[in-house]
Amino acid sequence: SPPLATACPPRPRTSATMIELVAAAVVLAVIFGGSGIYKVNEGHVGVRWRAGALVDSLESPGLHWKLPFIDKHAEVLVQMQTDSVGNIACGTSGGVMVYFDRIEVVNRLDRNSVLKTIRDYGENYDKIWIFDKIHHEVNQFCSKHTLQEVYIDKFDQLDEQLQTALQASCSEYGTGIHISAVRVTKPRIPEAILKNYEKIEAEKTNMRIVQQRQQVVLQEAETESKKQQIEAQREKAVKEIGMDQQIMEQQKLAEMEAIKSEAETKKSKSKAEAEAYAIQKLAEANKQLLTPEYLTELLYKAISNNSKIYFGDSIPKMFADPALSLLGAGSEGKD
């Protein structure tokens, strides 16, 4: 019989095993390393905890890496944000329960205060300083005021009071939280009370309508009265202006008459003075002209022009010297 073949031992696979192990290690390293990559979004900063301890550095927006299973990271919003606190129940000083469906708080955490605030109050810091604080302050407000004050009279002051109280607490403990605004919705009250308020509000509305109508009537009456006053003042002013014009015209006429009279007086005076001067000059001229010789000449002319004829013994005397005749007449009278 042919001899039996002997079995050869298998060849060792050391090289292949090493390659597989290296590949597996590379894959595990890639998976391990890739699981440590994380992203920080814009408007946020990143914080990390390593083995439970907060790392004293902030990470800016972008890609970052952490040690898987050892490091923990979180994003903290440093932009303006609005926290909405809902379903807040509170009791008034009179024991009536009211409910605020939503109160919105606009706030922002300062970037420089992120590490301190996260270290002191955790990444959910806003639960302590916003949500829980709103519940506390709203209950404080309600417990000090009546339903009328909470629902109507002082409701418009609640948002400012909440903002002031929140900011005071955040500033006192150095949280770096800035409260920009607080918006409060109208609270819900029991249905029966709400109906009474609605009825009262309807009556107030009717009263306001009546009052507004009265004001409109009064304003119309005042407007008409002012209109009449203005018209009367206008007529009075027109009359005064007319009277002033008449007075001015009369004054002007009087001034013109005075000027005219003065002118006429001066004219008459000048005329009289001229006439007197003419008479004076005429008299002076006549005095120089009416000499005895000139008068004798005039007498002869007058006699020669006379057409009558006289008869008698005295005719020759008519042609004598008039001066001698006058002298003779004077001497006869003396005798």
Short mmCIF file of C-alpha atoms in Angstrom, two decimals:
data_model
loop_
_atom_site.label_atom_id
_atom_site.label_comp_id
_atom_site.label_asym_id
_atom_site.label_seq_id
_atom_site.Cartn_x
_atom_site.Cartn_y
_atom_site.Cartn_z
CA SER A 1 0.00 0.00 0.00
CA PRO A 2 1.14 3.46 -0.75
CA PRO A 3 2.55 5.43 2.16
CA LEU A 4 0.15 7.80 4.03
CA ALA A 5 0.67 11.58 3.52
CA THR A 6 1.45 13.52 6.64
CA ALA A 7 -0.75 16.73 7.45
CA CYS A 8 1.14 20.05 7.32
CA PRO A 9 0.49 22.59 10.16
CA PRO A 10 -1.34 25.86 9.12
CA ARG A 11 0.78 28.92 8.38
CA PRO A 12 0.64 31.73 11.00
CA ARG A 13 -1.53 34.89 10.14
CA THR A 14 0.32 37.39 12.28
CA SER A 15 0.54 40.15 9.61
CA ALA A 16 -3.13 40.02 8.70
CA THR A 17 -4.18 40.13 12.31
CA MET A 18 -2.05 43.15 12.98
CA ILE A 19 -3.49 44.94 10.01
CA GLU A 20 -7.01 44.20 11.16
CA LEU A 21 -6.24 45.40 14.65
CA VAL A 22 -4.72 48.61 13.35
CA ALA A 23 -7.70 49.22 11.08
CA ALA A 24 -10.08 48.57 13.92
CA ALA A 25 -8.12 50.93 16.12
CA VAL A 26 -8.21 53.60 13.44
CA VAL A 27 -11.95 53.15 13.02
CA LEU A 28 -12.47 53.32 16.75
CA ALA A 29 -10.25 56.42 16.94
CA VAL A 30 -12.18 58.08 14.15
CA ILE A 31 -15.48 57.23 15.81
CA PHE A 32 -14.16 58.30 19.18
CA GLY A 33 -12.70 61.50 17.81
CA GLY A 34 -15.72 62.30 15.68
CA SER A 35 -18.06 61.88 18.61
CA GLY A 36 -16.18 64.70 20.36
CA ILE A 37 -16.89 67.31 17.66
CA TYR A 38 -19.63 69.78 18.47
CA LYS A 39 -20.90 73.11 17.19
CA VAL A 40 -21.60 76.42 18.91
CA ASN A 41 -24.24 78.48 17.09
CA GLU A 42 -24.11 82.21 16.42
CA GLY A 43 -25.47 84.31 19.28
CA HIS A 44 -24.30 81.72 21.80
CA VAL A 45 -21.13 80.91 23.68
CA GLY A 46 -19.96 77.41 24.56
CA VAL A 47 -19.08 76.18 28.04
CA ARG A 48 -17.48 72.81 28.92
CA TRP A 49 -17.26 70.66 31.98
CA ARG A 50 -14.33 68.24 32.22
CA ALA A 51 -14.90 65.46 34.65
CA GLY A 52 -17.64 67.58 36.24
CA ALA A 53 -15.54 70.76 36.66
CA LEU A 54 -16.39 73.88 34.66
CA VAL A 55 -13.59 74.88 32.32
CA ASP A 56 -12.61 78.54 32.79
CA SER A 57 -12.91 79.51 29.14
CA LEU A 58 -15.70 80.39 26.73
CA GLU A 59 -15.95 79.01 23.24
CA SER A 60 -16.97 81.24 20.37
CA PRO A 61 -19.42 80.22 17.63
CA GLY A 62 -18.05 77.48 15.33
CA LEU A 63 -16.78 73.87 15.55
CA HIS A 64 -15.03 72.59 18.67
CA TRP A 65 -13.82 69.29 20.08
CA LYS A 66 -14.18 67.65 23.46
CA LEU A 67 -13.05 64.43 25.07
CA PRO A 68 -15.88 61.92 24.60
CA PHE A 69 -17.36 60.50 27.79
CA ILE A 70 -15.22 62.91 29.84
CA ASP A 71 -16.20 66.39 28.71
CA LYS A 72 -19.70 67.82 28.63
CA HIS A 73 -20.62 71.01 26.76
CA ALA A 74 -23.56 73.40 26.64
CA GLU A 75 -24.58 76.46 24.61
CA VAL A 76 -25.52 79.65 26.46
CA LEU A 77 -27.52 82.33 24.66
CA VAL A 78 -26.02 85.80 25.02
CA GLN A 79 -28.42 87.55 22.63
CA MET A 80 -31.70 89.14 23.63
CA GLN A 81 -34.22 86.43 24.51
CA THR A 82 -37.82 86.24 25.69
CA ASP A 83 -38.75 83.85 28.48
CA SER A 84 -42.44 83.07 28.69
CA VAL A 85 -43.79 82.14 32.12
CA GLY A 86 -47.27 80.63 32.02
CA ASN A 87 -50.17 79.63 34.25
CA ILE A 88 -49.30 81.72 37.29
CA ALA A 89 -51.86 81.41 40.05
CA CYS A 90 -52.12 83.96 42.85
CA GLY A 91 -54.58 84.99 45.53
CA THR A 92 -55.67 88.56 46.17
CA SER A 93 -55.88 90.14 49.61
CA GLY A 94 -59.61 89.32 49.56
CA GLY A 95 -58.98 85.62 48.90
CA VAL A 96 -60.00 85.51 45.22
CA MET A 97 -57.82 83.33 42.99
CA VAL A 98 -56.72 84.81 39.70
CA TYR A 99 -54.56 83.25 36.97
CA PHE A 100 -52.06 84.88 34.64
CA ASP A 101 -51.89 82.81 31.47
CA ARG A 102 -48.58 84.25 30.30
CA ILE A 103 -45.96 86.75 31.41
CA GLU A 104 -43.09 87.44 29.02
CA VAL A 105 -39.69 88.62 30.24
CA VAL A 106 -37.27 90.09 27.70
CA ASN A 107 -33.73 89.64 29.04
CA ARG A 108 -30.09 89.13 28.09
CA LEU A 109 -27.13 87.53 29.88
CA ASP A 110 -23.89 89.49 29.67
CA ARG A 111 -21.08 87.52 28.00
CA ASN A 112 -18.58 88.48 30.69
CA SER A 113 -20.85 87.04 33.39
CA VAL A 114 -21.57 83.69 31.74
CA LEU A 115 -18.97 81.59 33.59
CA LYS A 116 -19.80 83.05 37.00
CA THR A 117 -23.56 82.68 36.52
CA ILE A 118 -23.28 79.12 35.14
CA ARG A 119 -20.92 78.13 37.95
CA ASP A 120 -23.22 79.59 40.65
CA TYR A 121 -26.67 78.73 39.27
CA GLY A 122 -26.16 76.14 36.50
CA GLU A 123 -27.00 76.29 32.85
CA ASN A 124 -30.70 76.68 33.72
CA TYR A 125 -30.01 79.90 35.60
CA ASP A 126 -33.11 81.55 34.13
CA LYS A 127 -35.36 79.14 36.04
CA ILE A 128 -34.11 80.62 39.29
CA TRP A 129 -33.90 84.27 38.30
CA ILE A 130 -36.75 84.53 35.79
CA PHE A 131 -39.37 81.79 36.10
CA ASP A 132 -39.34 81.22 39.86
CA LYS A 133 -38.84 84.93 40.57
CA ILE A 134 -41.87 85.86 38.43
CA HIS A 135 -44.07 83.46 40.42
CA HIS A 136 -42.80 84.94 43.66
CA GLU A 137 -43.23 88.59 42.68
CA VAL A 138 -46.70 88.08 41.18
CA ASN A 139 -47.90 86.37 44.36
CA GLN A 140 -46.42 89.20 46.43
CA PHE A 141 -48.27 91.74 44.31
CA CYS A 142 -51.61 89.92 44.49
CA SER A 143 -51.44 89.33 48.23
CA LYS A 144 -51.09 93.09 48.87
CA HIS A 145 -53.94 94.24 46.64
CA THR A 146 -57.64 93.65 46.16
CA LEU A 147 -59.17 92.08 43.09
CA GLN A 148 -60.26 95.52 41.87
CA GLU A 149 -56.69 96.76 42.11
CA VAL A 150 -55.12 93.65 40.55
CA TYR A 151 -57.60 93.38 37.70
CA ILE A 152 -58.22 97.08 36.93
CA ASP A 153 -56.82 99.88 39.06
CA LYS A 154 -53.14 98.84 39.33
CA PHE A 155 -52.85 96.33 36.51
CA ASP A 156 -51.04 98.87 34.32
CA GLN A 157 -48.34 99.16 37.01
CA LEU A 158 -47.64 95.43 37.32
CA ASP A 159 -45.23 95.13 34.38
CA GLU A 160 -43.06 98.00 35.64
CA GLN A 161 -43.05 96.62 39.19
CA LEU A 162 -42.05 93.15 37.98
CA GLN A 163 -39.26 94.56 35.82
CA THR A 164 -37.94 96.66 38.70
CA ALA A 165 -38.06 93.72 41.15
CA LEU A 166 -36.36 91.27 38.75
CA GLN A 167 -33.60 93.72 37.83
CA ALA A 168 -32.97 94.59 41.48
CA SER A 169 -32.52 90.92 42.40
CA CYS A 170 -30.30 90.13 39.41
CA SER A 171 -28.12 93.17 40.07
CA GLU A 172 -27.86 92.47 43.80
CA TYR A 173 -26.42 88.99 43.23
CA GLY A 174 -24.27 89.97 40.23
CA THR A 175 -25.87 87.58 37.76
CA GLY A 176 -25.17 89.78 34.72
CA ILE A 177 -28.79 89.43 33.61
CA HIS A 178 -30.32 92.59 32.13
CA ILE A 179 -34.13 92.81 32.17
CA SER A 180 -35.27 94.87 29.19
CA ALA A 181 -39.06 94.58 29.47
CA VAL A 182 -41.90 92.63 31.03
CA ARG A 183 -45.23 92.02 29.29
CA VAL A 184 -48.19 90.86 31.35
CA THR A 185 -51.46 89.48 29.95
CA LYS A 186 -54.78 90.24 31.59
CA PRO A 187 -55.43 87.73 34.38
CA ARG A 188 -58.32 85.29 34.39
CA ILE A 189 -60.85 85.76 37.19
CA PRO A 190 -63.89 83.70 38.25
CA GLU A 191 -66.70 83.75 35.66
CA ALA A 192 -69.32 85.21 38.01
CA ILE A 193 -67.04 88.09 38.97
CA LEU A 194 -66.10 88.61 35.34
CA LYS A 195 -69.77 89.03 34.39
CA ASN A 196 -70.21 91.61 37.12
CA TYR A 197 -67.15 93.47 35.86
CA GLU A 198 -68.46 93.30 32.32
CA LYS A 199 -71.81 94.69 33.48
CA ILE A 200 -70.09 97.47 35.43
CA GLU A 201 -67.84 98.19 32.47
CA ALA A 202 -70.86 98.38 30.16
CA GLU A 203 -72.51 100.86 32.53
CA LYS A 204 -69.30 102.87 32.72
CA THR A 205 -69.13 102.85 28.94
CA ASN A 206 -72.69 104.16 28.72
CA MET A 207 -71.88 106.82 31.29
CA ARG A 208 -68.78 107.81 29.34
CA ILE A 209 -70.87 108.04 26.18
CA VAL A 210 -73.39 110.29 27.95
CA GLN A 211 -70.59 112.40 29.41
CA GLN A 212 -68.93 112.67 26.03
CA ARG A 213 -72.22 113.76 24.47
CA GLN A 214 -72.62 116.36 27.20
CA GLN A 215 -69.08 117.54 26.58
CA VAL A 216 -69.80 117.74 22.87
CA VAL A 217 -72.93 119.82 23.57
CA LEU A 218 -71.00 122.05 25.97
CA GLN A 219 -68.17 122.42 23.50
CA GLU A 220 -70.63 123.30 20.75
CA ALA A 221 -72.30 125.86 23.04
CA GLU A 222 -68.90 127.26 24.02
CA THR A 223 -67.89 127.35 20.39
CA GLU A 224 -71.08 129.21 19.46
CA SER A 225 -70.63 131.60 22.38
CA LYS A 226 -67.02 132.24 21.41
CA LYS A 227 -68.13 132.68 17.82
CA GLN A 228 -70.70 135.27 18.89
CA GLN A 229 -68.15 137.00 21.10
CA ILE A 230 -65.68 137.10 18.27
CA GLU A 231 -68.38 138.44 15.93
CA ALA A 232 -69.39 141.08 18.48
CA GLN A 233 -65.77 142.04 19.02
CA ARG A 234 -65.29 142.21 15.28
CA GLU A 235 -68.34 144.46 14.86
CA LYS A 236 -67.18 146.60 17.76
CA ALA A 237 -63.75 146.85 16.23
CA VAL A 238 -65.27 147.78 12.88
CA LYS A 239 -67.40 150.47 14.52
CA GLU A 240 -64.44 151.79 16.46
CA ILE A 241 -62.41 151.90 13.29
CA GLY A 242 -65.28 153.75 11.55
CA MET A 243 -65.59 156.20 14.42
CA ASP A 244 -61.84 156.70 14.47
CA GLN A 245 -61.95 157.37 10.75
CA GLN A 246 -64.78 159.89 11.19
CA ILE A 247 -62.91 161.59 14.02
CA MET A 248 -59.80 161.71 11.91
CA GLU A 249 -61.78 163.10 8.98
CA GLN A 250 -63.38 165.74 11.21
CA GLN A 251 -59.98 166.61 12.61
CA LYS A 252 -58.59 166.88 9.11
CA LEU A 253 -61.53 169.02 8.01
CA ALA A 254 -61.10 171.25 11.07
CA GLU A 255 -57.41 171.53 10.36
CA MET A 256 -58.16 172.37 6.72
CA GLU A 257 -60.76 174.98 7.75
CA ALA A 258 -58.31 176.49 10.21
CA ILE A 259 -55.64 176.58 7.54
CA LYS A 260 -58.13 178.06 5.04
CA SER A 261 -59.36 180.65 7.57
CA GLU A 262 -55.84 181.58 8.47
CA ALA A 263 -54.99 181.90 4.80
CA GLU A 264 -58.07 184.05 4.17
CA THR A 265 -57.24 186.16 7.20
CA LYS A 266 -53.74 186.65 5.98
CA LYS A 267 -55.07 187.41 2.52
CA SER A 268 -57.61 189.96 3.86
CA LYS A 269 -54.99 191.49 6.07
CA SER A 270 -52.63 191.72 3.16
CA LYS A 271 -55.37 193.20 0.99
CA ALA A 272 -56.35 195.70 3.66
CA GLU A 273 -52.76 196.63 4.21
CA ALA A 274 -52.34 196.98 0.45
CA GLU A 275 -55.47 199.15 0.17
CA ALA A 276 -54.40 201.27 3.14
CA TYR A 277 -51.00 201.61 1.64
CA ALA A 278 -52.56 202.58 -1.72
CA ILE A 279 -54.83 205.13 -0.03
CA GLN A 280 -51.91 206.48 1.90
CA LYS A 281 -49.85 206.75 -1.22
CA LEU A 282 -52.83 208.28 -3.08
CA ALA A 283 -53.30 210.79 -0.31
CA GLU A 284 -49.65 211.65 -0.41
CA ALA A 285 -49.87 211.96 -4.17
CA ASN A 286 -53.03 214.11 -3.95
CA LYS A 287 -51.43 216.27 -1.35
CA GLN A 288 -48.64 216.92 -3.69
CA LEU A 289 -51.00 217.24 -6.67
CA LEU A 290 -53.77 219.48 -5.22
CA THR A 291 -51.86 222.70 -5.17
CA PRO A 292 -53.71 226.09 -5.37
CA GLU A 293 -52.62 226.50 -8.97
CA TYR A 294 -53.97 223.03 -9.87
CA LEU A 295 -57.28 223.70 -8.13
CA THR A 296 -57.61 227.06 -9.98
CA GLU A 297 -56.98 225.28 -13.23
CA LEU A 298 -59.67 222.72 -12.41
CA LEU A 299 -62.08 225.56 -11.58
CA TYR A 300 -61.49 227.29 -14.88
CA LYS A 301 -62.00 224.06 -16.75
CA ALA A 302 -65.19 223.40 -14.91
CA ILE A 303 -66.49 226.90 -15.69
CA SER A 304 -65.50 226.65 -19.31
CA ASN A 305 -67.31 223.37 -19.62
CA ASN A 306 -70.48 224.82 -18.15
CA SER A 307 -73.04 225.74 -20.87
CA LYS A 308 -75.08 228.03 -18.67
CA ILE A 309 -74.77 231.84 -18.95
CA TYR A 310 -74.88 233.94 -15.89
CA PHE A 311 -75.75 237.64 -15.73
CA GLY A 312 -75.05 240.17 -13.01
CA ASP A 313 -72.51 242.35 -11.35
CA SER A 314 -70.62 239.47 -9.72
CA ILE A 315 -69.68 237.72 -12.93
CA PRO A 316 -66.19 239.29 -13.14
CA LYS A 317 -65.52 238.00 -9.70
CA MET A 318 -65.90 234.42 -10.87
CA PHE A 319 -62.67 234.71 -12.76
CA ALA A 320 -60.80 236.23 -9.90
CA ASP A 321 -58.33 234.35 -7.87
CA PRO A 322 -60.23 231.71 -5.91
CA ALA A 323 -57.91 232.21 -3.04
CA LEU A 324 -58.70 235.91 -2.98
CA SER A 325 -62.41 235.18 -3.15
CA LEU A 326 -62.07 232.80 -0.25
CA LEU A 327 -60.08 235.31 1.71
CA GLY A 328 -62.65 237.99 0.98
CA ALA A 329 -65.45 235.71 2.05
CA GLY A 330 -63.62 235.02 5.23
CA SER A 331 -63.09 238.66 6.01
CA GLU A 332 -66.75 239.48 5.40
CA GLY A 333 -67.81 236.83 7.76
CA LYS A 334 -65.65 238.33 10.43
CA ASP A 335 -67.28 241.72 9.95
#
